[in-house]
PDB file of C-alpha atoms in Angstrom:
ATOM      1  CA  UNK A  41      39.058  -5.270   9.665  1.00 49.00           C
ATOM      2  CA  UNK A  42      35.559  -6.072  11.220  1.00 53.00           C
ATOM      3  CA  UNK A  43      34.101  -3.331   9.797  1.00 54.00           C
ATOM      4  CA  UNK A  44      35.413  -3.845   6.278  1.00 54.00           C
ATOM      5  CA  UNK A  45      33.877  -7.511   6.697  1.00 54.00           C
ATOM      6  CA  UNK A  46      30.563  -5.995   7.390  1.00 64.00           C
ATOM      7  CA  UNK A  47      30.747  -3.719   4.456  1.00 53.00           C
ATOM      8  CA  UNK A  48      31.839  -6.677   1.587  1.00 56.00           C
ATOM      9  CA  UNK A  49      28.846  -8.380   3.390  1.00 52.00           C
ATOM     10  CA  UNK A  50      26.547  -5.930   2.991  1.00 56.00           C
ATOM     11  CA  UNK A  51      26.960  -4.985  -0.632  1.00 55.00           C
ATOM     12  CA  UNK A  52      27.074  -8.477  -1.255  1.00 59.00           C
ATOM     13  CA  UNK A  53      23.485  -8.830   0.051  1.00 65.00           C
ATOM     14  CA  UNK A  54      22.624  -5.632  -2.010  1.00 63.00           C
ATOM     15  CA  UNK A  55      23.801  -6.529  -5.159  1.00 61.00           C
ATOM     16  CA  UNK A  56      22.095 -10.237  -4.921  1.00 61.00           C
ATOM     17  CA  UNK A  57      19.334  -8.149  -4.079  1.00 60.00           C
ATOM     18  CA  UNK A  58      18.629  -9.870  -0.631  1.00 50.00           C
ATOM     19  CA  UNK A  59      17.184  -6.919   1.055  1.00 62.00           C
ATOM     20  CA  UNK A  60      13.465  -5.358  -0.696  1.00 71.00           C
ATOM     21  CA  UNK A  61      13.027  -2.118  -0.964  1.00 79.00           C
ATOM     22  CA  UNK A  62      10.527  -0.125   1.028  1.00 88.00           C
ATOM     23  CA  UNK A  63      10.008   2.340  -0.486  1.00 93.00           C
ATOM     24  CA  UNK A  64       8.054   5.249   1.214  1.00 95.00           C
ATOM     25  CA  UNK A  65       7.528   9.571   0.042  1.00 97.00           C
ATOM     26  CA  UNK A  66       9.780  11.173   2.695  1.00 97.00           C
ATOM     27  CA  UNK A  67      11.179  14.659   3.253  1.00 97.00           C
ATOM     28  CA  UNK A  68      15.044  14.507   2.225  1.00 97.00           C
ATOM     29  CA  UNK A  69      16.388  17.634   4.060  1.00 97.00           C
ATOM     30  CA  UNK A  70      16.151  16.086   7.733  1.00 98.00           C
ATOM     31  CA  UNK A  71      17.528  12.941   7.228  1.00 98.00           C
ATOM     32  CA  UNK A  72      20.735  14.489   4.892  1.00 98.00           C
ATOM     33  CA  UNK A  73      21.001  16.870   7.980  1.00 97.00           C
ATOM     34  CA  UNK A  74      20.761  13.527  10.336  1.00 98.00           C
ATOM     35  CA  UNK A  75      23.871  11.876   8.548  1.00 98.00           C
ATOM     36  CA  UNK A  76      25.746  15.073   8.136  1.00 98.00           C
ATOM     37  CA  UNK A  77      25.875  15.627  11.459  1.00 97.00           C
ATOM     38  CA  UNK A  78      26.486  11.993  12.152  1.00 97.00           C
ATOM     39  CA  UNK A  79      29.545  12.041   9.607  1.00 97.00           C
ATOM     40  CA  UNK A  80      31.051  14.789  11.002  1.00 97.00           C
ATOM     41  CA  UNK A  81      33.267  14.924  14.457  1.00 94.00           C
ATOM     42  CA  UNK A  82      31.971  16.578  17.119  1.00 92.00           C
ATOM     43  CA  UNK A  83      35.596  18.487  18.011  1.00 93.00           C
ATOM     44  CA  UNK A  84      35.692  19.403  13.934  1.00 94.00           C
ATOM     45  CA  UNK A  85      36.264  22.331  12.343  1.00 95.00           C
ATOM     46  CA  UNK A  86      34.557  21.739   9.153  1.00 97.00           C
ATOM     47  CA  UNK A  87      31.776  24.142   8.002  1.00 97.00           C
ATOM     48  CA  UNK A  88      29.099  22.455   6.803  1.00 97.00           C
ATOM     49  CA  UNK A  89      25.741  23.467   5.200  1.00 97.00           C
ATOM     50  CA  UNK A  90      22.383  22.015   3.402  1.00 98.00           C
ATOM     51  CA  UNK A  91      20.836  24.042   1.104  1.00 98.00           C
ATOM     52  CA  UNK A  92      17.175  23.174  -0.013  1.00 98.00           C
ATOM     53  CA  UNK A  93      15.684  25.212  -2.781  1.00 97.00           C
ATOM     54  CA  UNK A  94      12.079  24.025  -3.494  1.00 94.00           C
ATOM     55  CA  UNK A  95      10.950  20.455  -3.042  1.00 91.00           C
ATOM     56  CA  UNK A  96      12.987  17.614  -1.523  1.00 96.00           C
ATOM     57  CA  UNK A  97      10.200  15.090  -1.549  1.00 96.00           C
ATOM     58  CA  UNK A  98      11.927  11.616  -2.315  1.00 96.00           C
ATOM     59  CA  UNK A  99      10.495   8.042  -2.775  1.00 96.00           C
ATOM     60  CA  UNK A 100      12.801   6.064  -1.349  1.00 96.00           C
ATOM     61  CA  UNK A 101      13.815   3.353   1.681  1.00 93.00           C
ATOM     62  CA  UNK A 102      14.596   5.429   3.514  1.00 96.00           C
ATOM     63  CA  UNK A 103      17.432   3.077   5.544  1.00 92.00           C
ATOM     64  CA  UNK A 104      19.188   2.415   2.248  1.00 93.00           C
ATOM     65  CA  UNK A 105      19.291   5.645   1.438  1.00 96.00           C
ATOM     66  CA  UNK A 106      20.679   6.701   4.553  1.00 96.00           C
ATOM     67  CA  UNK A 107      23.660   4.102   3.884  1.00 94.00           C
ATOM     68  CA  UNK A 108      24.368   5.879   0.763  1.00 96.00           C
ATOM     69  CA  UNK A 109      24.079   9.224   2.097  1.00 98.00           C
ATOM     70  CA  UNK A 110      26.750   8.114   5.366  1.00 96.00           C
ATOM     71  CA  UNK A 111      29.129   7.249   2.634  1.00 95.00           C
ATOM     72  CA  UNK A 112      29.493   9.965   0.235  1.00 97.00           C
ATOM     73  CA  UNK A 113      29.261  11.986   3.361  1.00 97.00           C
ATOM     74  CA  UNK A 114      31.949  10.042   4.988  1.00 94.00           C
ATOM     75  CA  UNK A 115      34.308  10.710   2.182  1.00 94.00           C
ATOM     76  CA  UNK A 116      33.476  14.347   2.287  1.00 96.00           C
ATOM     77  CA  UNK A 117      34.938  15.002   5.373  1.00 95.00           C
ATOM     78  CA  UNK A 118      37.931  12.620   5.082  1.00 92.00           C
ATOM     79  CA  UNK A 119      38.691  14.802   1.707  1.00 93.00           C
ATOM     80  CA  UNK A 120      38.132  17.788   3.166  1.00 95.00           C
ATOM     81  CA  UNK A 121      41.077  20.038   5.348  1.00 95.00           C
ATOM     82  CA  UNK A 122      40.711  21.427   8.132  1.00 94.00           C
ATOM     83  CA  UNK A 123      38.179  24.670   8.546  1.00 95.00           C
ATOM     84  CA  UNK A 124      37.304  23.453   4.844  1.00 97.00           C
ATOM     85  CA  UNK A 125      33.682  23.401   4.359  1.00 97.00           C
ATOM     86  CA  UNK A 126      31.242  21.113   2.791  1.00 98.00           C
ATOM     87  CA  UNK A 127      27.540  21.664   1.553  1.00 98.00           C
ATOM     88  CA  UNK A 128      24.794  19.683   0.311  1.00 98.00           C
ATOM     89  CA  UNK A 129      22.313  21.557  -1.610  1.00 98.00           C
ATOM     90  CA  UNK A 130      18.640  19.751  -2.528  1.00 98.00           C
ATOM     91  CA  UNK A 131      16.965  21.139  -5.471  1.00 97.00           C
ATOM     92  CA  UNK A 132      15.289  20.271  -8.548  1.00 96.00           C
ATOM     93  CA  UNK A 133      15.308  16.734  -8.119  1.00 97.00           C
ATOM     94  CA  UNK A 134      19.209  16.738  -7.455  1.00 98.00           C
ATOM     95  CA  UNK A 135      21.560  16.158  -4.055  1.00 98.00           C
ATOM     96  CA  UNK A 136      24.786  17.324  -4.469  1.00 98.00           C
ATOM     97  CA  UNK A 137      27.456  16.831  -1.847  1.00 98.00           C
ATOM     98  CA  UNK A 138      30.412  19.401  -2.296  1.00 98.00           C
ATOM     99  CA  UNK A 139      33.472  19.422  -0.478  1.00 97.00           C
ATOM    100  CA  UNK A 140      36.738  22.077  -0.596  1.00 96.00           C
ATOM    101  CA  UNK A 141      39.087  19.090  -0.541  1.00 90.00           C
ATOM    102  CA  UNK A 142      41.750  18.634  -3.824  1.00 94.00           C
ATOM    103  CA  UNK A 143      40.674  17.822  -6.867  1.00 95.00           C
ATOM    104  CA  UNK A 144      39.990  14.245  -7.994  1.00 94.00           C
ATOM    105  CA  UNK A 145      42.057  12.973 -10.730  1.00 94.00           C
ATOM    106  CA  UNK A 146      40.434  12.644 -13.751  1.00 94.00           C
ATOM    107  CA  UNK A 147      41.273   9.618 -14.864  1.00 94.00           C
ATOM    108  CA  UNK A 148      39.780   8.090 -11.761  1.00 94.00           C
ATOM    109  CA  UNK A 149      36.688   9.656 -11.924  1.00 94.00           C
ATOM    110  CA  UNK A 150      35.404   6.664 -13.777  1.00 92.00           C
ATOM    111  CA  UNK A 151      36.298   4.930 -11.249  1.00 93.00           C
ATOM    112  CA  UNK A 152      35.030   5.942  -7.847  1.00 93.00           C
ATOM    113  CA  UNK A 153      31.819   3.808  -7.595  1.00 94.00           C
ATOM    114  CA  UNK A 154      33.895   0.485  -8.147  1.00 91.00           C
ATOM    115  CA  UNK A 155      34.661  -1.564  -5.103  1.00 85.00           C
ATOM    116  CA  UNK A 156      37.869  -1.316  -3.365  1.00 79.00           C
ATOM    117  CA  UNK A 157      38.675   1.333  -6.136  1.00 82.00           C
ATOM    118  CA  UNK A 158      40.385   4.273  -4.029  1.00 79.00           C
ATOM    119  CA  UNK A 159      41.618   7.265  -5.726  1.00 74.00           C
ATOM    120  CA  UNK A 160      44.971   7.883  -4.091  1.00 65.00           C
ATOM    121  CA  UNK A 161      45.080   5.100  -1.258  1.00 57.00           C
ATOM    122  CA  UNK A 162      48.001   7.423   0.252  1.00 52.00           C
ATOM    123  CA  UNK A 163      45.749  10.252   0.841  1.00 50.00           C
ATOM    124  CA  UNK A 164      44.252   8.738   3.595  1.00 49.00           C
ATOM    125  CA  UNK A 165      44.642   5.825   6.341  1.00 46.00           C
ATOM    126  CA  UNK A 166      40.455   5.539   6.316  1.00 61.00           C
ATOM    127  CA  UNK A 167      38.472   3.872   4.620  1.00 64.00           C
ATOM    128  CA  UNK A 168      38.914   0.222   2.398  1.00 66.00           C
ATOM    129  CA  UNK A 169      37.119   1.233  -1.111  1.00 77.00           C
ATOM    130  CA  UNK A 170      33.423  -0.116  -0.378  1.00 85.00           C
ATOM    131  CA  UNK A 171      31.562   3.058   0.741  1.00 87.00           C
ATOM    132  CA  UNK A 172      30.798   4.418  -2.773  1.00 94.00           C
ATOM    133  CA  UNK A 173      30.268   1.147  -4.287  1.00 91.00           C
ATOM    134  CA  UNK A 174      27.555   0.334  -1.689  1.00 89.00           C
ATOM    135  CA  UNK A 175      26.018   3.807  -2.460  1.00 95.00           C
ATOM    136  CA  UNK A 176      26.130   2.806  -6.277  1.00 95.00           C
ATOM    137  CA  UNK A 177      24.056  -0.103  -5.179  1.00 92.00           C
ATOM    138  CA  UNK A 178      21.642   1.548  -3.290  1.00 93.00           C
ATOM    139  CA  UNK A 179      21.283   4.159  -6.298  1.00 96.00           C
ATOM    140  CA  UNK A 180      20.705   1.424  -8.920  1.00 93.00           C
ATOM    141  CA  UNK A 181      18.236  -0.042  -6.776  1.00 90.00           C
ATOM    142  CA  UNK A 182      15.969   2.901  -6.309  1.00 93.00           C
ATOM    143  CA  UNK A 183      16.771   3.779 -10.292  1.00 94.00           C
ATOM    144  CA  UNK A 184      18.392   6.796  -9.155  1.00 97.00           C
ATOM    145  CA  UNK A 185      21.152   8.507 -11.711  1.00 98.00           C
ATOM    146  CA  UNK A 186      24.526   9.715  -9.849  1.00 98.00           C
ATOM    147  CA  UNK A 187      28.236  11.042 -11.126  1.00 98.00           C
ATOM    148  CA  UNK A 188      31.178  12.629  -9.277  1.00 97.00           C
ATOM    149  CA  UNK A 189      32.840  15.878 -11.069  1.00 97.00           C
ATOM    150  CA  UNK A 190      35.490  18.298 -10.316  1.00 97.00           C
ATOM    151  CA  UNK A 191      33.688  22.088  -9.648  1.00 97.00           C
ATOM    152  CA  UNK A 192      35.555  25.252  -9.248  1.00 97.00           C
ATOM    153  CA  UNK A 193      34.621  24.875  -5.488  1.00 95.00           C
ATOM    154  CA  UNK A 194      35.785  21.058  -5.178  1.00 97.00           C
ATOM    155  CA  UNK A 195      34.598  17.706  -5.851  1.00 97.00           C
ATOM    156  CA  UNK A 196      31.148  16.916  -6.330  1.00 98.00           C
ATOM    157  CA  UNK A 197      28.732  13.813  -5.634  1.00 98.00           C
ATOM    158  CA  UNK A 198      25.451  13.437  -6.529  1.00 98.00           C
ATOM    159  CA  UNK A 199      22.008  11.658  -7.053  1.00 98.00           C
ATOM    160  CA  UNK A 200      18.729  12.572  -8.956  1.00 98.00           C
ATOM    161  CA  UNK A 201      15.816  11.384  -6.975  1.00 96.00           C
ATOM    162  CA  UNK A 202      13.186  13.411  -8.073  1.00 85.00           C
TER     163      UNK A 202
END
């Protein structure tokens, strides 16, 4: 409950816009390896990859953009079974989070990014709906365009920051 509290709080303050951006040129790899090995438990079994294919040079604070990476990371590896995999591949402007977790439904694939919105609340006992409407925020703030899709591989998250 005390964490949920801290998350309506904080995209509260994002969306009023409390917190400036700093914004600052930064290599994207290390810190989406950073989080990815933050999001995932140590006694796991996931596989899990990045994938950088030429530059991945973004302008961006880069404490926001951590936020936003810990949450579509986050729901990566509740969505994904055990010995699934997930990789993140950088390139051409584009970070892509894919996961080999079930399908998302389609009609709530318009809905992801909205708070409290969860896709099938029974999947899971994690997780109260704000992570991927606080990584919306932090998105639109940096002017950043982002989607979810269904792939032959699994679901896919993303943002264009270059």
């Amino acid at each position: 409950m005390n964490g949920s509290v801290r998350r309506m709080l904080e995209l509260s303050r994002l969306e009023a816009g409390a917190k400036a951006l700093r914004r600052e040129q930064m290599p994207l790899s290390p810190l989406v390896r950073e989080r990815l090995d933050a999001a995932v438990p140590p006694d796991s079994r996931l596989h899990t990859s990045v994938i950088v294919e030429g530059t991945d040079t973004a302008e961006a604070d880069r404490a926001l953009l951590a936020r936003a990476l810990d949450a579509i990371l986050e729901n990566a590896v509740q969505h994904t079974p055990t010995n699934g995999s997930i990789t993140v591949r950088i390139e051409k402007g584009v970070c892509a989070v894919v996961n080999t977790g079930d399908a998302i439904p389609a009609a709530a694939l318009p809905h992801l990014w909205e708070p409290y919105f969860q896709a099938d609340p029974s999947r899971t006992a994690k997780g109260d709906g704000l992570g991927l409407s606080i990584a919306k925020t932090v998105f639109d703030l940096h002017g950043y365009a982002y989607g979810a899709e269904n792939t032959p591989a699994g679901p896919r998250f993303w943002f264009r920051f270059g």
